[in-house]
CSV table of C-alpha atoms in Angstrom, one decimal:
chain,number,residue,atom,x,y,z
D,584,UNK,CA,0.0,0.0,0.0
D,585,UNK,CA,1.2,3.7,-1.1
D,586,UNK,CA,1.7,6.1,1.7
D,587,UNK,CA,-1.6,8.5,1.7
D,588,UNK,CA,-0.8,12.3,0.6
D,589,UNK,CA,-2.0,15.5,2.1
D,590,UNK,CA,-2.4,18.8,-0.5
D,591,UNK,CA,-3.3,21.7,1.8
D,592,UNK,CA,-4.4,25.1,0.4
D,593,UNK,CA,-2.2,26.9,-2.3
D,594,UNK,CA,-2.7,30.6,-2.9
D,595,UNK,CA,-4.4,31.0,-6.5
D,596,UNK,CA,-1.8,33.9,-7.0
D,597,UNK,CA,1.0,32.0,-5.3
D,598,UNK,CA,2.9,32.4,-8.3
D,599,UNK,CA,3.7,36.0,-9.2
D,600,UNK,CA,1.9,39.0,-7.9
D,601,UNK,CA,1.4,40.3,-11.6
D,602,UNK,CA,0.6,38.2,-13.8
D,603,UNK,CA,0.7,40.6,-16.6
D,604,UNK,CA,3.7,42.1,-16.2
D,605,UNK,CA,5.5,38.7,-16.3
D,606,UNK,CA,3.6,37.9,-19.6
D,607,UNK,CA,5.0,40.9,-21.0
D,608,UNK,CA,5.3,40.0,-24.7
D,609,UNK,CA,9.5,38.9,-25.8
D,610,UNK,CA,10.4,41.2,-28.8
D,611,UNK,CA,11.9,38.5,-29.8
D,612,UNK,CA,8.8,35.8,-30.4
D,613,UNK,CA,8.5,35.0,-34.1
D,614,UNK,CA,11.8,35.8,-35.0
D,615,UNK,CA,14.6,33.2,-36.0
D,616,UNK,CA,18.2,34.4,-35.9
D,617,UNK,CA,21.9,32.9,-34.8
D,618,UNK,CA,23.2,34.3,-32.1
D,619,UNK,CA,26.6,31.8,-31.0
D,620,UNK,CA,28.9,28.6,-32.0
D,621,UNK,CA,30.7,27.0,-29.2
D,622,UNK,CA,33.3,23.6,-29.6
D,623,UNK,CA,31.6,21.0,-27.3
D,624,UNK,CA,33.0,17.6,-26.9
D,625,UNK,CA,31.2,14.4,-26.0
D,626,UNK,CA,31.2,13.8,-22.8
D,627,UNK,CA,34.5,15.3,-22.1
D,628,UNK,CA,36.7,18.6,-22.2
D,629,UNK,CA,35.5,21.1,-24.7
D,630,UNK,CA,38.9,22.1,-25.4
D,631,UNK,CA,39.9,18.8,-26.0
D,632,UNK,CA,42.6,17.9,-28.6
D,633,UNK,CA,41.5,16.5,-31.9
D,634,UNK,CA,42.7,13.7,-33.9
D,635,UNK,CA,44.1,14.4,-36.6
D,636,UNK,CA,42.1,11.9,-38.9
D,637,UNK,CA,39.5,13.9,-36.7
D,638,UNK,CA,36.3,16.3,-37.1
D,639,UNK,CA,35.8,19.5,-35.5
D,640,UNK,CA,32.3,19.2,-33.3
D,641,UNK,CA,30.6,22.4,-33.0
D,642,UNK,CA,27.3,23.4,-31.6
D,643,UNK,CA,25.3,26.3,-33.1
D,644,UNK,CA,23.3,28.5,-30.8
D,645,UNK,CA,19.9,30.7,-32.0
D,646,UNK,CA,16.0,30.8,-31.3
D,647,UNK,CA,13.3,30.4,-33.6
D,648,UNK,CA,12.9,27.6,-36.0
D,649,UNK,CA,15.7,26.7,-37.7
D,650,UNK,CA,16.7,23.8,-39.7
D,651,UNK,CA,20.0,21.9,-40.2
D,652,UNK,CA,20.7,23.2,-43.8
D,653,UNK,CA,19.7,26.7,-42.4
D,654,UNK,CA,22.4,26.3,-40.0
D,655,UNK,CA,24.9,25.5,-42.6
D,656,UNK,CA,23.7,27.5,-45.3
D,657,UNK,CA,23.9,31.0,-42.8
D,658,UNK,CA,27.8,29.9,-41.5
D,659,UNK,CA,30.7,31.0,-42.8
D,660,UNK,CA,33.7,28.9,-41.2
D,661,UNK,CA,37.2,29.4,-42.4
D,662,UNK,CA,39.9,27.6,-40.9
D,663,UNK,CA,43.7,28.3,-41.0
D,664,UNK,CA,47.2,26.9,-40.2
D,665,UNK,CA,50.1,29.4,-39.6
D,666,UNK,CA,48.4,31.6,-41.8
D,667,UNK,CA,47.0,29.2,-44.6
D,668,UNK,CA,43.6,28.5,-45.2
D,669,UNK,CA,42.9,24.6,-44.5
D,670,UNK,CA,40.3,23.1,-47.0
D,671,UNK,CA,37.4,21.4,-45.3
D,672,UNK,CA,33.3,21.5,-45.2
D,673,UNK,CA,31.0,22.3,-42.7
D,674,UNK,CA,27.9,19.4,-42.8
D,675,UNK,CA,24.8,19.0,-39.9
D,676,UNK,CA,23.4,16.2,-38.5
D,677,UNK,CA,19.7,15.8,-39.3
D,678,UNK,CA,18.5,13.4,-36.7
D,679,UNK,CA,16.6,14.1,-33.6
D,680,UNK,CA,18.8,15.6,-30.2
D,681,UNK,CA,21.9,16.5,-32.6
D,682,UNK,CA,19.9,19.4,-35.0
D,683,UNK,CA,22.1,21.8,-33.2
D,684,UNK,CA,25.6,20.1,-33.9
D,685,UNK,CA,27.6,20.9,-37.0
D,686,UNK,CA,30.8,19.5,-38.4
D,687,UNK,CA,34.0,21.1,-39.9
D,688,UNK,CA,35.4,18.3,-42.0
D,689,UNK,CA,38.9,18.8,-43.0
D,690,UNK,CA,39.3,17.8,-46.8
D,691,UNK,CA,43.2,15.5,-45.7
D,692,UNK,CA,44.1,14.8,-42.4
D,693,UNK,CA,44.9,17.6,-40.2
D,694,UNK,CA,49.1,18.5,-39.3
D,695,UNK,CA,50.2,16.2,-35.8
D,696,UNK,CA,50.7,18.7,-33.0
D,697,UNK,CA,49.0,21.9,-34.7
D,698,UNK,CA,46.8,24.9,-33.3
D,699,UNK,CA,44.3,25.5,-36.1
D,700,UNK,CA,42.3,29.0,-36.0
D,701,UNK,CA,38.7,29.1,-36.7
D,702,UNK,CA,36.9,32.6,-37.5
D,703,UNK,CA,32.7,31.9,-38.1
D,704,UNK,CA,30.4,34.5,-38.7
D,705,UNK,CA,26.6,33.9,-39.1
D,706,UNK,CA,24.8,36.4,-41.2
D,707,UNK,CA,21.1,37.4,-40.0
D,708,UNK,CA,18.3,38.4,-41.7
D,709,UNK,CA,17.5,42.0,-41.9
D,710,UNK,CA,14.0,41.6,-40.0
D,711,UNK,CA,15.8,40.2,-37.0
D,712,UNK,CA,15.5,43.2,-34.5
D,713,UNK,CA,18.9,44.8,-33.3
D,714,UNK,CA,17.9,43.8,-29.6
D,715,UNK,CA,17.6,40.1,-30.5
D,716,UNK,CA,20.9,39.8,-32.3
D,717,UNK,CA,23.2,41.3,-34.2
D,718,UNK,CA,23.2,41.7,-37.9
D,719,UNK,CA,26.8,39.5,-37.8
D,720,UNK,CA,28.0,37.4,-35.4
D,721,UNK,CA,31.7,37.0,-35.6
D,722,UNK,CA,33.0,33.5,-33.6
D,723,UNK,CA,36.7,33.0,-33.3
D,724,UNK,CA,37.7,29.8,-31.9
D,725,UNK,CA,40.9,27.4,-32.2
D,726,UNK,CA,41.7,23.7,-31.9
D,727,UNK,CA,44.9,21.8,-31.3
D,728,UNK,CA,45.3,18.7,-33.0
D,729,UNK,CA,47.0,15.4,-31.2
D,730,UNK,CA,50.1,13.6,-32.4
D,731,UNK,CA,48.2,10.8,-34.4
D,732,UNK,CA,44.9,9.2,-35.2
D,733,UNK,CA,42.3,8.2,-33.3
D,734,UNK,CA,41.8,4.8,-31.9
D,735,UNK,CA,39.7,2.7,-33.4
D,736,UNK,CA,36.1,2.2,-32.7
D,737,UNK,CA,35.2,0.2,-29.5
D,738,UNK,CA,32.4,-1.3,-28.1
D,739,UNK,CA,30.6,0.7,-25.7
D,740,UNK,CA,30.7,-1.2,-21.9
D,741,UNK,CA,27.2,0.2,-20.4
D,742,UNK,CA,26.6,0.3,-16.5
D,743,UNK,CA,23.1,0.9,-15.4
D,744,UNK,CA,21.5,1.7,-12.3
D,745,UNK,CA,17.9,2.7,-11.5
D,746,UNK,CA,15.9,4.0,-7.9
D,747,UNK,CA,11.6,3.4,-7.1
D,748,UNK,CA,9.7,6.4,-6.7
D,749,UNK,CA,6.0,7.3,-6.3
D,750,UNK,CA,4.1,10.8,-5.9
D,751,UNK,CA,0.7,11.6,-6.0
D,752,UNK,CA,-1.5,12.2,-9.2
D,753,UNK,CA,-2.3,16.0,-8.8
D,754,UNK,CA,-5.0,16.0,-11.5
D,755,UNK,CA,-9.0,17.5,-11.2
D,756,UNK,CA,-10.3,14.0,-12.0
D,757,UNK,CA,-8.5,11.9,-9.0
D,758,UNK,CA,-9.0,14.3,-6.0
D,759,UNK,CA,-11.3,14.5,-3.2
D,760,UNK,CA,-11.9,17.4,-1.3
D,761,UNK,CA,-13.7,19.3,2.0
D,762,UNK,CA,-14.3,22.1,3.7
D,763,UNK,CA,-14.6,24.6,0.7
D,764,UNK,CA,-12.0,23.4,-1.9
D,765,UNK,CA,-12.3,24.0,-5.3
D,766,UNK,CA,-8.9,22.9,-7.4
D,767,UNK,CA,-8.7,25.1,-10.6
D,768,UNK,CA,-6.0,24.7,-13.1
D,769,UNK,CA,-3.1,27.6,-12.9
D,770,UNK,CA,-1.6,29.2,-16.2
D,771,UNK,CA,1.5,31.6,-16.3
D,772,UNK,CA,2.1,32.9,-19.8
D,773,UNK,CA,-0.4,29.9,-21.4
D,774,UNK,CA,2.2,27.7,-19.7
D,775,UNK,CA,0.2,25.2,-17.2
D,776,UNK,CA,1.1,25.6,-13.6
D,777,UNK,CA,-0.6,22.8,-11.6
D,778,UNK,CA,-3.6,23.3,-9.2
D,779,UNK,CA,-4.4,25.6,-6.7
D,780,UNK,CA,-7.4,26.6,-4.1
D,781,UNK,CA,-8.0,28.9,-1.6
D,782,UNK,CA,-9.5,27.0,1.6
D,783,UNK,CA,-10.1,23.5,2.5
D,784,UNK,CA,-8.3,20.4,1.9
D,785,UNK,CA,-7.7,18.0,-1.0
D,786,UNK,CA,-6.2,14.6,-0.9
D,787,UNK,CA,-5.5,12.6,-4.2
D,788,UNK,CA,-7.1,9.1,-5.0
D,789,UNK,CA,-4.7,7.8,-7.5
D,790,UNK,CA,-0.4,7.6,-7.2
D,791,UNK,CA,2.3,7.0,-10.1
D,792,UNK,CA,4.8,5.2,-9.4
D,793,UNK,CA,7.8,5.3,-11.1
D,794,UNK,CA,11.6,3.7,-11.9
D,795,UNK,CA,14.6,6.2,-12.8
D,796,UNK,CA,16.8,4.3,-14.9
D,797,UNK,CA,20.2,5.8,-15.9
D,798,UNK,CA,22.6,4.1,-18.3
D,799,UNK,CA,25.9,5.2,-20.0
D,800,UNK,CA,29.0,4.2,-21.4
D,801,UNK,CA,31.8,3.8,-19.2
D,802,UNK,CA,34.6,6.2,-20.1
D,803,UNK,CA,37.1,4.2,-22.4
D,804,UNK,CA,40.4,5.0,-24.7
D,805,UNK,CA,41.7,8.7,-24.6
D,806,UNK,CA,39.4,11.7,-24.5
D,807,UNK,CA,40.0,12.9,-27.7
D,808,UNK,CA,38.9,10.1,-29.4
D,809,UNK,CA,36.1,9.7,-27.0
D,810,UNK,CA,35.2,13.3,-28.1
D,811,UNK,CA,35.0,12.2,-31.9
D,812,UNK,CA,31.6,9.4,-30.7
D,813,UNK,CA,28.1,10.4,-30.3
D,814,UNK,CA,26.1,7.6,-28.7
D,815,UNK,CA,22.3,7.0,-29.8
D,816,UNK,CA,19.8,4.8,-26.9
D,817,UNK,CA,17.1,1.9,-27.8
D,818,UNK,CA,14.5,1.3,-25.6
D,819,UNK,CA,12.9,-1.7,-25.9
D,820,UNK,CA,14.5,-1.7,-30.1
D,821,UNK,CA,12.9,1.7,-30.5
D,822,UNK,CA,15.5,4.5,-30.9
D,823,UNK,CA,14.7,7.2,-27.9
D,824,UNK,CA,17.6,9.8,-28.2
D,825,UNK,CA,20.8,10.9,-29.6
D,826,UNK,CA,23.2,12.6,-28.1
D,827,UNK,CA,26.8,13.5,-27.4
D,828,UNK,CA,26.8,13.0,-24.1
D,829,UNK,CA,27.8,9.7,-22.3
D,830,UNK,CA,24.4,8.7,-20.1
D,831,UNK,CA,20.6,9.0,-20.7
D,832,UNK,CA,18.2,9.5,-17.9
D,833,UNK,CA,14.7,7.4,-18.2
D,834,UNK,CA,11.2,7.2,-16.2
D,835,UNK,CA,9.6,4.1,-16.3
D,836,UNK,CA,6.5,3.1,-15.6
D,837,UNK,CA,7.0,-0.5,-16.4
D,838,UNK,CA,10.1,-2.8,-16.9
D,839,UNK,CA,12.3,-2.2,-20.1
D,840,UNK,CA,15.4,-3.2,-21.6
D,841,UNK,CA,18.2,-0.7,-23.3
D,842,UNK,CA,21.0,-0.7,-25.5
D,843,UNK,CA,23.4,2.0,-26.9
D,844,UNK,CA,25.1,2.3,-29.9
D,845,UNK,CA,28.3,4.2,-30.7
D,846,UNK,CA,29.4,5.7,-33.4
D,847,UNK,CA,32.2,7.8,-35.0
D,848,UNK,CA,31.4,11.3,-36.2
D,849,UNK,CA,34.2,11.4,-37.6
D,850,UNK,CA,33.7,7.8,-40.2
D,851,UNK,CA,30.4,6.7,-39.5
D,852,UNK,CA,31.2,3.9,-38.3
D,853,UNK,CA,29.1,2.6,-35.2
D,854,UNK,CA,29.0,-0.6,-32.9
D,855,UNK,CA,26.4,-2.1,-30.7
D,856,UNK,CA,26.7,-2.8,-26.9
D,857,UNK,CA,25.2,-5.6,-24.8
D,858,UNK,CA,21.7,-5.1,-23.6
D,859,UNK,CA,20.6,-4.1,-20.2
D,860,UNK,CA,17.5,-4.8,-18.5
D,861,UNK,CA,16.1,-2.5,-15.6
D,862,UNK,CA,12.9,-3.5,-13.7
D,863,UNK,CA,12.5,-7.2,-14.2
D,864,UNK,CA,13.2,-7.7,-10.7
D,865,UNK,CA,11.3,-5.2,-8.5
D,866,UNK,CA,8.7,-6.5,-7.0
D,867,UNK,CA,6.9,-2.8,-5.9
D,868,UNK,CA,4.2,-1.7,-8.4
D,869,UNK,CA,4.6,0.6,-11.2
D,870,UNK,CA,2.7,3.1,-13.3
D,871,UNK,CA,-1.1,4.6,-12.0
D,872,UNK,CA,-2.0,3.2,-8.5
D,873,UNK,CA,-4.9,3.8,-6.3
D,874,UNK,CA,-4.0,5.3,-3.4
D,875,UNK,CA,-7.3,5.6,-0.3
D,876,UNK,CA,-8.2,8.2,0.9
D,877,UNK,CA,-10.5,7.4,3.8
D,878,UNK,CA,-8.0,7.6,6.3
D,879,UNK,CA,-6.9,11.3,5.9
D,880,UNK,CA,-9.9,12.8,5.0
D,881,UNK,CA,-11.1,11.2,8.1
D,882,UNK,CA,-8.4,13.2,10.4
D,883,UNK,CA,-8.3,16.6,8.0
D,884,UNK,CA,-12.3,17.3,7.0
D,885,UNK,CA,-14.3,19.4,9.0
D,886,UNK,CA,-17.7,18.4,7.1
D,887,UNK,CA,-18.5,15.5,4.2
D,888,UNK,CA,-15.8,15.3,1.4
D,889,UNK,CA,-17.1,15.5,-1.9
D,890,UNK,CA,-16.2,15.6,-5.3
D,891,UNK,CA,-17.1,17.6,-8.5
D,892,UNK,CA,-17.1,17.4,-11.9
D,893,UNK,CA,-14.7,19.9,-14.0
D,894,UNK,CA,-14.1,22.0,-16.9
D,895,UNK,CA,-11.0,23.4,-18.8
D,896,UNK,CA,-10.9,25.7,-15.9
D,897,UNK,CA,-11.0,23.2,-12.5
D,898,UNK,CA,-13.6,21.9,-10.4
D,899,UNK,CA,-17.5,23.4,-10.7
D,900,UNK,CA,-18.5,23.9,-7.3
D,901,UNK,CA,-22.9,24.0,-8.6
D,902,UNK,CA,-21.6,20.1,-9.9
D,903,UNK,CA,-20.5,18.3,-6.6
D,904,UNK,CA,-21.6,15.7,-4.5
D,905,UNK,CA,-20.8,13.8,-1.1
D,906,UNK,CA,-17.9,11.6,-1.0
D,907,UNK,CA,-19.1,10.3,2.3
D,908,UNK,CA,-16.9,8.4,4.5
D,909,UNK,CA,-17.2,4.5,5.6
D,910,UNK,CA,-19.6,5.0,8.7
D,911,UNK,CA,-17.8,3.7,11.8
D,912,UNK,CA,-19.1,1.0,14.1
D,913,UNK,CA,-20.8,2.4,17.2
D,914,UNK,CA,-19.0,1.8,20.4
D,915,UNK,CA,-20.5,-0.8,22.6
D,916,UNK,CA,-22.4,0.8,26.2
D,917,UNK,CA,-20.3,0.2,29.0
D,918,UNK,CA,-21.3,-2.4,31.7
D,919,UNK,CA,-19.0,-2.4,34.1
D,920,UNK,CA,-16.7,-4.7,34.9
D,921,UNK,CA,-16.4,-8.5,35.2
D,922,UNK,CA,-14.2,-11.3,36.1
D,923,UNK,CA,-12.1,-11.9,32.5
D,924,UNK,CA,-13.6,-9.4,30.9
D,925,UNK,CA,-11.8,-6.1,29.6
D,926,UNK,CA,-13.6,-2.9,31.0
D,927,UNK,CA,-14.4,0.0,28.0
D,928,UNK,CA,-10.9,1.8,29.2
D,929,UNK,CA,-9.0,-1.0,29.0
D,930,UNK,CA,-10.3,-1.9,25.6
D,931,UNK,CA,-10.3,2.1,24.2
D,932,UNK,CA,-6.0,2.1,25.5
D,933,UNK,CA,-5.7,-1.3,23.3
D,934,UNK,CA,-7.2,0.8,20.3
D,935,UNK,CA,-5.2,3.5,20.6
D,936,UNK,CA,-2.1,1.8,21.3
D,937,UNK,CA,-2.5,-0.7,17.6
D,938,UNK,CA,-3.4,2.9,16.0
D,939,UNK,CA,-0.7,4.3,16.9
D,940,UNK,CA,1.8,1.6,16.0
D,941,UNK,CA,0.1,1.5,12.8
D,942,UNK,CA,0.7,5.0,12.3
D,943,UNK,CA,4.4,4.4,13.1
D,944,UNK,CA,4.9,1.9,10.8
D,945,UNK,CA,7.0,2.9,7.4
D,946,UNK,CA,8.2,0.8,4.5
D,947,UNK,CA,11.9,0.2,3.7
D,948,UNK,CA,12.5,-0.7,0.4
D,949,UNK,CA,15.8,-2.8,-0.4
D,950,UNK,CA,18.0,-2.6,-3.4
């Protein structure tokens, strides 16, 4: 059984005092425009040396919508070696979690031991307002290259680990309430801000539970190789995310099993790790569970709980009715006392005493 939940009262303007002027409308909206590049490695030191059979990995900052070719289309990247202009291309990777990353591919392999020189500029659009970004953006960057090659291509070794959670549904169709609560839904600049009420008490009926899974790649070889490999994670054989970085982060709401594969930027070339199963052996619940009520609307409400149907808007109070509580078994009249028989005090200090071990009691969980 899932521990019962209390909500008490939230102030309806618990957020910010005024509303509007935090809504005040961003210049900015509508408006696409390129505002930074940065090197980034995977996993590992930004500034990280680079192969020299290697790619530069750069990642583009801007707002608006913005596609990969637009990206590469609005750079200009030049890159030079004591003074000489180095032939290479800039390409994007169009696949979901790496829009924002761009390549500089040298046309030969890059000089052993080098410090390269990188001046990008990205060109915006003459509608793009002065106070969202400048007309150019000049980026000067360098890179140092390492003595050799990379190494070659390993398989990724995974660890995995994972922890049990559960919270209460906080949603107008699994709530009960008293005493003069009405939930309503809370916006802040059309962006949905839970529930709120102004008196009373509401405790939820339903509970998800949850498993945090976390998986990665151990760190292997040298880090500028490792900052040449992007890593992409399968859930259950269905690609979930691709990314430079070396772990993902999932919620579960039932078992699942992952793998990751790695692959060179830099080639192409990628590689498969083992699989790795989180969940098959927990034996707490997951996903939407019933939690009961009863027991803490008992000890918080005043007058009958009820319940109400809603709108867009939250709970409509002319729409209710009683949630009424279990009724409780009259106490038996007291006689007096006989020979082996408990007298009503004795009886009512036995009562309290198993409620309040019962109250006491917590769950451990073991992993």
């Amino acid at each position: 059984m899932l521990r019962p939940w209390i909500c008490l009262p939230a102030a309806l303007g618990v957020l910010l005092a005024d509303e509007a002027a935090a809504c005040t409308p961003d210049p900015c909206a509508g408006t696409t425009a390129f505002v930074g590049l940065q090197r980034v490695g995977a996993g590992v030191d930004v500034n990280v040396d680079v192969p020299i059979d290697g790619v530069l990995v750069l990642q583009a900052q801007w707002f608006g919508e913005v596609t990969a070719a637009q990206l590469v289309d609005a750079l200009t990247l030049l890159v030079s070696a004591d003074g000489e202009l180095v032939d290479g291309s800039v390409e994007a990777i169009d696949r979901p979690g790496m829009t924002d990353i761009l390549l500089w591919r040298p046309a030969e392999l890059l000089r052993s031991e080098t410090t390269y020189t990188v001046n990008a500029s990205y060109l915006n659009g003459d509608d793009v307002p002065g106070e969202c970004a400048a007309k150019q953006v000049d980026i000067p960057l360098e890179f140092t290259t390492t003595a050799g090659k990379a190494e070659p291509l390993a398989a990724p070794k995974v660890w995995s680990d994972s922890s049990y959670g559960d919270s209460p549904l906080m949603a107008l169709d699994s709530m009960v309430c008293c005493d003069g609560a009405y939930p309503v839904a809370q916006e802040l600049c059309d962006i949905p801000q839970g529930l709120a009420w102004t008196k009373g008490k509401c405790v939820p009926t339903m509970s998800r539970a949850w498993l945090s899974a976390s998986m990665g790649v151990a760190s292997i070889l040298d880090n500028p190789t490792a900052a040449q490999w992007a890593r992409t994670l399968y859930q259950d054989g269905d690609e979930v995310e691709t990314s430079l970085k070396q772990s993902f982060t999932r919620s579960l709401t039932e078992p699942a099993c992952f793998t990751i594969i790695q692959f060179s930027l830099a080639t192409g070339e990628s590689i498969t790790s083992e699989e790795r199963c989180v969940g098959e052996d927990l034996i707490l619940p997951l996903g939407d569970l019933p939690l009961d009520p009863t027991p803490m609307l008992a000890e918080l409400c005043e007058d009958t709980p009820y319940i109400c149907e809603a709108n867009d808007d939250g709970w409509v109070p002319e729409r209710c009715r009683p949630w009424p509580l279990p009724a409780t078994q009259p106490e038996p009249a007291s006689t007096g006392c006989s020979v082996g028989e408990p007298g009503a005090g004795l009886g009512l200090l036995a009562l309290l005493l198993v409620v309040r071990r019962r109250r006491g009691s917590s769950r451990s969980i073991t992993r």
